[in-house]
Amino acid sequence: MSKPKVFVTRKWPASVEAKLKALYDVTLNEDDRPLSADEFRSALQNYDAVCPTVCDSFPADVINVDNKRCKILGNFGVGYNHIDINAAKAQGLIITNTPGVLTHSTADIAMTLLLMSARRGAEGDRLVRSKQWTGWCPTQMLSSDVTGATLGLIGFGRIAQAMARKAHHGFGMKIVYFKPSPADEYVVDDLNATRCESIEELLQIADYVSLHCPGGEATRHLINADKLKLMKPTAHLINTARGDVVDSAALIDALKNKQIAGAGLDVYEGEPNVHEGFLALDNVSLLPHLGSATLGTRTAMGEKVLANLAAFFAGESLPDRVV
Ligand code: DGY
């Protein structure tokens, strides 16, 4: 019997690509070139499974292509806001994702950005590299305390809770969170966490605000000019969720006018483009969507896709079915 045909849109860790080659008639993207909408349409027409990732856009006009052979999108990533879920549902196209395995690496990057922003790490690095540093002095580059400060988490799923544990048990931070329903008691007890009744309440009391909600229409510009006005002038905003959760232009204004002290960003509206306004500011730390970028995590993400494909082709129930 011929092997199922699988199309992978970007380069994956070598060990996972080797397994794909052994199991399937697979087309890999050896030179890791970003692909076009027409190439995705053609993949949907010619392969049994297509494995996109978070930087590949699958809107309705791609998913609705005629003469589709593909039955499953095995997404390499936990977020799936780049795929039109309603179109997929209507077309009977299955979607799976990779939850659970990128929790710690993403929480680590959120904590990295919090520390970089609080302690002006990126700015200090630029000072040294530019040979402008003239030596230690008591008032140079003063920054904000992290230990003992209040961390506010918007969204309180796996990644937010992992960050909260690092912040609370490692840095003695107080934890407040907003999520529509209260978190499990054992989580709240472990973190001595307090639930805010609203995002507005959280924004007013947190020294550091970290975003952990999914992307998509429902959360687009959740953090806008009005919300930024509620934050303390000493507060920092951290975003490892999705770029469009924050109105970039409003954040740039807030940073420029020192309405808030700083921001740390791993994700951007219109990624990989980054709003020019951020590049001119010293009080924002910018990373290139590194949340899950450890070899261990990316390998585990690939293994998750493999497990979903194996279940699909065996006619079994899918471990991580989204649609
Ligand atoms: C995801 O999986 O959604 C992450 O953003 C990748 O780092």
Tab-separated table of C-alpha atoms and ligand atoms in Angstrom:
chain	number	residue	atom	x	y	z
A	1	MET	CA	0.000	0.000	0.000
A	2	SER	CA	1.366	3.449	-0.816
A	3	LYS	CA	2.279	5.729	2.052
A	4	PRO	CA	0.101	8.786	2.821
A	5	LYS	CA	1.347	12.016	1.254
A	6	VAL	CA	2.333	14.662	3.812
A	7	PHE	CA	3.374	18.252	3.105
A	8	VAL	CA	5.421	20.208	5.685
A	9	THR	CA	5.525	23.975	5.176
A	10	ARG	CA	8.716	24.902	7.079
A	11	LYS	CA	11.920	23.249	8.253
A	12	TRP	CA	11.498	21.147	11.425
A	13	PRO	CA	14.142	19.711	13.794
A	14	ALA	CA	16.170	17.006	12.019
A	15	SER	CA	15.096	14.097	14.246
A	16	VAL	CA	11.407	14.759	13.539
A	17	GLU	CA	11.955	15.216	9.804
A	18	ALA	CA	13.776	11.837	9.776
A	19	LYS	CA	10.717	10.179	11.354
A	20	LEU	CA	8.402	11.853	8.842
A	21	LYS	CA	10.576	10.533	5.989
A	22	ALA	CA	10.440	7.007	7.371
A	23	LEU	CA	6.677	6.999	7.828
A	24	TYR	CA	5.274	9.022	4.937
A	25	ASP	CA	5.713	10.105	1.369
A	26	VAL	CA	6.715	13.518	2.686
A	27	THR	CA	7.614	16.804	1.018
A	28	LEU	CA	9.789	18.932	3.277
A	29	ASN	CA	10.759	22.566	2.904
A	30	GLU	CA	14.534	21.957	2.978
A	31	ASP	CA	15.497	25.600	2.384
A	32	ASP	CA	12.857	26.897	4.845
A	33	ARG	CA	11.413	29.409	2.395
A	34	PRO	CA	8.107	31.096	3.409
A	35	LEU	CA	5.458	29.740	1.026
A	36	SER	CA	2.710	31.594	-0.826
A	37	ALA	CA	-1.073	31.179	-0.614
A	38	ASP	CA	-0.997	29.448	-4.038
A	39	GLU	CA	1.567	26.950	-2.767
A	40	PHE	CA	-0.701	26.193	0.220
A	41	ARG	CA	-3.689	25.742	-2.115
A	42	SER	CA	-1.698	23.343	-4.251
A	43	ALA	CA	-0.568	21.417	-1.131
A	44	LEU	CA	-4.209	21.071	-0.047
A	45	GLN	CA	-5.054	19.675	-3.498
A	46	ASN	CA	-2.185	17.207	-3.696
A	47	TYR	CA	-1.490	15.854	-0.200
A	48	ASP	CA	-3.437	13.837	2.393
A	49	ALA	CA	-2.081	15.922	5.278
A	50	VAL	CA	-0.594	19.411	5.375
A	51	CYS	CA	1.475	20.539	8.368
A	52	PRO	CA	1.572	24.330	8.614
A	53	THR	CA	2.990	26.401	11.416
A	54	VAL	CA	2.123	29.631	13.204
A	55	CYS	CA	3.631	31.905	10.545
A	56	ASP	CA	1.593	30.366	7.675
A	57	SER	CA	-1.712	32.007	6.871
A	58	PHE	CA	-4.658	29.716	6.001
A	59	PRO	CA	-7.652	32.048	5.457
A	60	ALA	CA	-10.947	30.893	3.946
A	61	ASP	CA	-9.819	31.581	0.364
A	62	VAL	CA	-6.991	29.077	0.822
A	63	ILE	CA	-8.992	26.482	2.758
A	64	ASN	CA	-11.911	26.621	0.300
A	65	VAL	CA	-9.761	25.669	-2.695
A	66	ASP	CA	-11.505	23.273	-5.105
A	67	ASN	CA	-10.572	19.611	-5.455
A	68	LYS	CA	-9.047	19.257	-2.012
A	69	ARG	CA	-7.313	15.986	-1.221
A	70	CYS	CA	-6.147	17.056	2.243
A	71	LYS	CA	-8.220	15.922	5.231
A	72	ILE	CA	-6.074	17.177	8.114
A	73	LEU	CA	-3.974	20.228	8.991
A	74	GLY	CA	-1.467	19.011	11.580
A	75	ASN	CA	-0.465	22.398	12.941
A	76	PHE	CA	3.050	22.746	14.372
A	77	GLY	CA	2.188	25.146	17.204
A	78	VAL	CA	-0.383	25.560	19.932
A	79	GLY	CA	-1.890	28.803	18.540
A	80	TYR	CA	-4.129	28.412	15.498
A	81	ASN	CA	-5.368	31.940	14.879
A	82	HIS	CA	-3.584	31.818	11.487
A	83	ILE	CA	-6.144	29.250	10.303
A	84	ASP	CA	-9.767	30.142	9.551
A	85	ILE	CA	-11.392	27.669	11.898
A	86	ASN	CA	-14.931	28.289	10.641
A	87	ALA	CA	-13.895	27.651	7.043
A	88	ALA	CA	-12.099	24.469	8.129
A	89	LYS	CA	-15.185	23.294	10.041
A	90	ALA	CA	-17.435	23.987	7.077
A	91	GLN	CA	-15.098	22.029	4.808
A	92	GLY	CA	-14.774	19.106	7.249
A	93	LEU	CA	-11.034	19.727	7.475
A	94	ILE	CA	-9.569	18.438	10.750
A	95	ILE	CA	-7.138	20.651	12.656
A	96	THR	CA	-4.774	19.552	15.413
A	97	ASN	CA	-2.284	21.569	17.484
A	98	THR	CA	0.561	20.985	19.969
A	99	PRO	CA	-0.532	21.982	23.501
A	100	GLY	CA	1.392	21.245	26.678
A	101	VAL	CA	4.919	20.833	25.354
A	102	LEU	CA	5.819	24.512	24.955
A	103	THR	CA	4.535	25.692	28.314
A	104	HIS	CA	7.854	26.074	30.109
A	105	SER	CA	9.933	27.484	27.286
A	106	THR	CA	7.283	30.124	26.563
A	107	ALA	CA	6.910	31.013	30.251
A	108	ASP	CA	10.725	31.306	30.411
A	109	ILE	CA	10.681	33.837	27.557
A	110	ALA	CA	7.873	35.800	29.251
A	111	MET	CA	10.022	35.931	32.402
A	112	THR	CA	13.088	36.867	30.311
A	113	LEU	CA	11.187	39.807	28.798
A	114	LEU	CA	9.874	40.856	32.194
A	115	LEU	CA	13.433	40.948	33.562
A	116	MET	CA	14.841	42.628	30.431
A	117	SER	CA	12.188	45.308	30.540
A	118	ALA	CA	12.384	45.870	34.308
A	119	ARG	CA	16.176	45.941	34.466
A	120	ARG	CA	16.781	47.624	31.087
A	121	GLY	CA	18.805	44.655	29.846
A	122	ALA	CA	18.600	45.315	26.095
A	123	GLU	CA	19.360	49.002	26.598
A	124	GLY	CA	22.414	48.148	28.744
A	125	ASP	CA	23.667	45.745	26.088
A	126	ARG	CA	23.341	48.485	23.463
A	127	LEU	CA	25.217	50.925	25.721
A	128	VAL	CA	28.176	48.556	26.119
A	129	ARG	CA	28.297	47.578	22.430
A	130	SER	CA	28.181	51.214	21.319
A	131	LYS	CA	31.190	51.977	23.575
A	132	GLN	CA	29.174	54.748	25.240
A	133	TRP	CA	29.482	53.236	28.718
A	134	THR	CA	31.720	55.435	30.842
A	135	GLY	CA	31.705	53.263	33.980
A	136	TRP	CA	29.632	52.518	37.079
A	137	CYS	CA	27.958	55.391	38.860
A	138	PRO	CA	25.218	55.487	41.534
A	139	THR	CA	22.454	56.880	39.359
A	140	GLN	CA	23.179	55.232	36.042
A	141	MET	CA	20.405	53.285	34.321
A	142	LEU	CA	18.237	52.958	37.405
A	143	SER	CA	15.450	50.478	36.860
A	144	SER	CA	12.492	48.752	38.526
A	145	ASP	CA	12.482	46.064	41.222
A	146	VAL	CA	11.106	42.684	40.274
A	147	THR	CA	11.347	40.805	43.566
A	148	GLY	CA	8.241	41.417	45.632
A	149	ALA	CA	6.409	43.315	42.853
A	150	THR	CA	2.929	42.393	41.596
A	151	LEU	CA	2.572	40.350	38.413
A	152	GLY	CA	-0.821	40.540	36.679
A	153	LEU	CA	-1.656	37.782	34.197
A	154	ILE	CA	-4.383	38.266	31.610
A	155	GLY	CA	-5.465	34.756	30.684
A	156	PHE	CA	-4.520	32.068	33.182
A	157	GLY	CA	-3.912	28.885	31.223
A	158	ARG	CA	-0.899	26.582	31.249
A	159	ILE	CA	1.718	29.160	30.179
A	160	ALA	CA	0.432	31.902	32.497
A	161	GLN	CA	0.406	29.522	35.439
A	162	ALA	CA	3.942	28.339	34.665
A	163	MET	CA	5.113	31.952	34.552
A	164	ALA	CA	3.279	32.676	37.800
A	165	ARG	CA	5.069	29.767	39.510
A	166	LYS	CA	8.484	31.036	38.361
A	167	ALA	CA	7.623	34.586	39.417
A	168	HIS	CA	6.083	33.678	42.772
A	169	HIS	CA	8.384	30.911	43.954
A	170	GLY	CA	11.528	32.306	42.300
A	171	PHE	CA	11.105	36.060	42.678
A	172	GLY	CA	8.635	36.372	45.543
A	173	MET	CA	6.161	38.173	43.268
A	174	LYS	CA	2.524	38.659	44.219
A	175	ILE	CA	0.217	37.095	41.645
A	176	VAL	CA	-3.058	38.547	40.407
A	177	TYR	CA	-4.885	37.192	37.383
A	178	PHE	CA	-7.900	37.756	35.210
A	179	LYS	CA	-9.819	34.949	33.574
A	180	PRO	CA	-13.590	34.780	33.259
A	181	SER	CA	-13.946	31.881	35.714
A	182	PRO	CA	-11.866	31.304	38.860
A	183	ALA	CA	-8.803	29.045	38.551
A	184	ASP	CA	-8.622	25.675	40.340
A	185	GLU	CA	-8.239	25.989	44.087
A	186	TYR	CA	-4.945	24.073	44.247
A	187	VAL	CA	-3.403	26.473	41.680
A	188	VAL	CA	-4.625	29.548	43.548
A	189	ASP	CA	-3.408	28.150	46.892
A	190	ASP	CA	0.053	27.261	45.562
A	191	LEU	CA	0.521	30.779	44.173
A	192	ASN	CA	-1.440	32.659	46.809
A	193	ALA	CA	-3.034	34.220	43.721
A	194	THR	CA	-5.894	36.712	43.677
A	195	ARG	CA	-8.453	36.826	40.886
A	196	CYS	CA	-9.364	40.302	39.606
A	197	GLU	CA	-12.989	40.875	38.655
A	198	SER	CA	-11.983	42.643	35.457
A	199	ILE	CA	-9.004	43.387	33.220
A	200	GLU	CA	-9.414	47.040	34.221
A	201	GLU	CA	-8.934	46.190	37.899
A	202	LEU	CA	-5.825	44.135	37.122
A	203	LEU	CA	-4.267	46.876	34.994
A	204	GLN	CA	-4.562	49.355	37.847
A	205	ILE	CA	-2.773	47.228	40.454
A	206	ALA	CA	-0.123	45.269	38.552
A	207	ASP	CA	3.521	46.362	38.309
A	208	TYR	CA	4.006	43.911	35.430
A	209	VAL	CA	1.186	42.850	33.121
A	210	SER	CA	1.724	39.691	31.078
A	211	LEU	CA	-0.647	38.650	28.279
A	212	HIS	CA	-1.636	35.000	27.877
A	213	CYS	CA	-4.895	34.999	25.937
A	214	PRO	CA	-5.350	33.424	22.500
A	215	GLY	CA	-5.149	35.602	19.385
A	216	GLY	CA	-7.991	36.157	16.915
A	217	GLU	CA	-10.927	38.499	16.454
A	218	ALA	CA	-12.223	38.138	20.035
A	219	THR	CA	-9.016	39.514	21.568
A	220	ARG	CA	-7.878	41.904	18.812
A	221	HIS	CA	-6.647	45.137	20.429
A	222	LEU	CA	-7.803	43.959	23.849
A	223	ILE	CA	-5.020	46.215	25.118
A	224	ASN	CA	-5.790	49.562	23.503
A	225	ALA	CA	-5.165	53.228	24.378
A	226	ASP	CA	-7.911	53.283	27.037
A	227	LYS	CA	-6.575	50.169	28.763
A	228	LEU	CA	-2.984	51.404	28.649
A	229	LYS	CA	-4.116	54.583	30.429
A	230	LEU	CA	-5.185	52.441	33.397
A	231	MET	CA	-1.684	51.029	33.936
A	232	LYS	CA	0.668	52.559	36.501
A	233	PRO	CA	3.301	54.895	35.018
A	234	THR	CA	5.890	52.542	36.565
A	235	ALA	CA	4.353	49.396	35.028
A	236	HIS	CA	5.615	47.163	32.216
A	237	LEU	CA	3.606	45.219	29.608
A	238	ILE	CA	4.836	41.794	28.466
A	239	ASN	CA	3.393	40.077	25.375
A	240	THR	CA	4.253	36.488	24.454
A	241	ALA	CA	0.680	35.702	23.315
A	242	ARG	CA	-0.171	37.174	19.905
A	243	GLY	CA	0.765	40.550	18.434
A	244	ASP	CA	-2.745	41.655	17.563
A	245	VAL	CA	-3.874	41.441	21.203
A	246	VAL	CA	-2.159	44.836	21.593
A	247	ASP	CA	-2.823	47.972	19.547
A	248	SER	CA	0.799	48.658	18.530
A	249	ALA	CA	0.266	52.330	17.712
A	250	ALA	CA	-1.340	52.921	21.134
A	251	LEU	CA	1.493	51.071	22.886
A	252	ILE	CA	4.117	53.097	21.028
A	253	ASP	CA	2.386	56.320	22.163
A	254	ALA	CA	2.202	55.083	25.763
A	255	LEU	CA	5.907	54.178	25.755
A	256	LYS	CA	6.952	57.381	24.009
A	257	ASN	CA	4.977	59.554	26.452
A	258	LYS	CA	6.229	57.528	29.451
A	259	GLN	CA	2.617	56.734	30.270
A	260	ILE	CA	3.983	53.282	31.161
A	261	ALA	CA	7.612	52.456	31.999
A	262	GLY	CA	8.362	49.728	29.497
A	263	ALA	CA	7.317	46.750	27.435
A	264	GLY	CA	8.750	43.403	26.411
A	265	LEU	CA	7.450	41.891	23.177
A	266	ASP	CA	7.952	38.501	21.552
A	267	VAL	CA	5.038	38.793	19.098
A	268	TYR	CA	3.868	41.520	16.705
A	269	GLU	CA	0.905	42.661	14.687
A	270	GLY	CA	1.597	41.678	11.069
A	271	GLU	CA	4.578	39.502	12.043
A	272	PRO	CA	7.386	39.314	10.864
A	273	ASN	CA	7.001	43.053	10.229
A	274	VAL	CA	7.618	45.082	13.361
A	275	HIS	CA	6.092	48.561	13.671
A	276	GLU	CA	8.887	51.076	12.991
A	277	GLY	CA	7.800	53.068	16.056
A	278	PHE	CA	9.133	50.373	18.399
A	279	LEU	CA	12.595	50.420	16.832
A	280	ALA	CA	13.279	53.997	17.906
A	281	LEU	CA	12.349	53.420	21.568
A	282	ASP	CA	14.751	52.428	24.321
A	283	ASN	CA	12.018	51.351	26.747
A	284	VAL	CA	10.842	48.350	24.743
A	285	SER	CA	12.645	44.999	24.554
A	286	LEU	CA	12.045	43.130	21.309
A	287	LEU	CA	12.518	39.407	20.644
A	288	PRO	CA	11.764	37.549	17.381
A	289	HIS	CA	8.943	35.181	18.531
A	290	LEU	CA	11.311	32.994	20.549
A	291	GLY	CA	8.707	31.641	23.003
A	292	SER	CA	8.984	27.976	22.061
A	293	ALA	CA	12.422	28.188	20.436
A	294	THR	CA	14.440	25.560	22.279
A	295	LEU	CA	15.553	22.418	20.465
A	296	GLY	CA	13.806	20.272	23.073
A	297	THR	CA	10.506	22.114	22.761
A	298	ARG	CA	10.493	22.318	18.968
A	299	THR	CA	11.306	18.592	18.800
A	300	ALA	CA	8.465	17.852	21.224
A	301	MET	CA	6.120	19.985	19.084
A	302	GLY	CA	7.103	17.953	16.017
A	303	GLU	CA	6.519	14.717	17.965
A	304	LYS	CA	3.021	15.969	18.834
A	305	VAL	CA	2.247	16.523	15.149
A	306	LEU	CA	3.564	13.019	14.406
A	307	ALA	CA	1.292	11.541	17.086
A	308	ASN	CA	-1.720	13.350	15.645
A	309	LEU	CA	-0.940	12.207	12.098
A	310	ALA	CA	-0.362	8.616	13.257
A	311	ALA	CA	-3.749	8.586	15.028
A	312	PHE	CA	-5.454	10.126	12.000
A	313	PHE	CA	-4.064	7.611	9.499
A	314	ALA	CA	-4.840	4.744	11.901
A	315	GLY	CA	-8.450	5.972	12.176
A	316	GLU	CA	-8.043	6.530	15.935
A	317	SER	CA	-9.186	9.460	18.028
A	318	LEU	CA	-6.839	12.429	17.774
A	319	PRO	CA	-4.882	13.513	20.862
A	320	ASP	CA	-4.998	17.246	20.076
A	321	ARG	CA	-7.988	17.859	17.866
A	322	VAL	CA	-9.081	21.509	17.651
A	323	VAL	CA	-11.732	21.129	14.943
B	1	DGY	C1	2.627	28.686	19.285
B	1	DGY	O1	2.854	27.482	19.236
B	1	DGY	O2	1.490	29.136	19.121
B	1	DGY	C2	3.741	29.597	19.607
B	1	DGY	O3	3.431	30.912	19.411
B	1	DGY	C3	5.006	29.210	18.866
B	1	DGY	O4	6.078	29.745	19.606
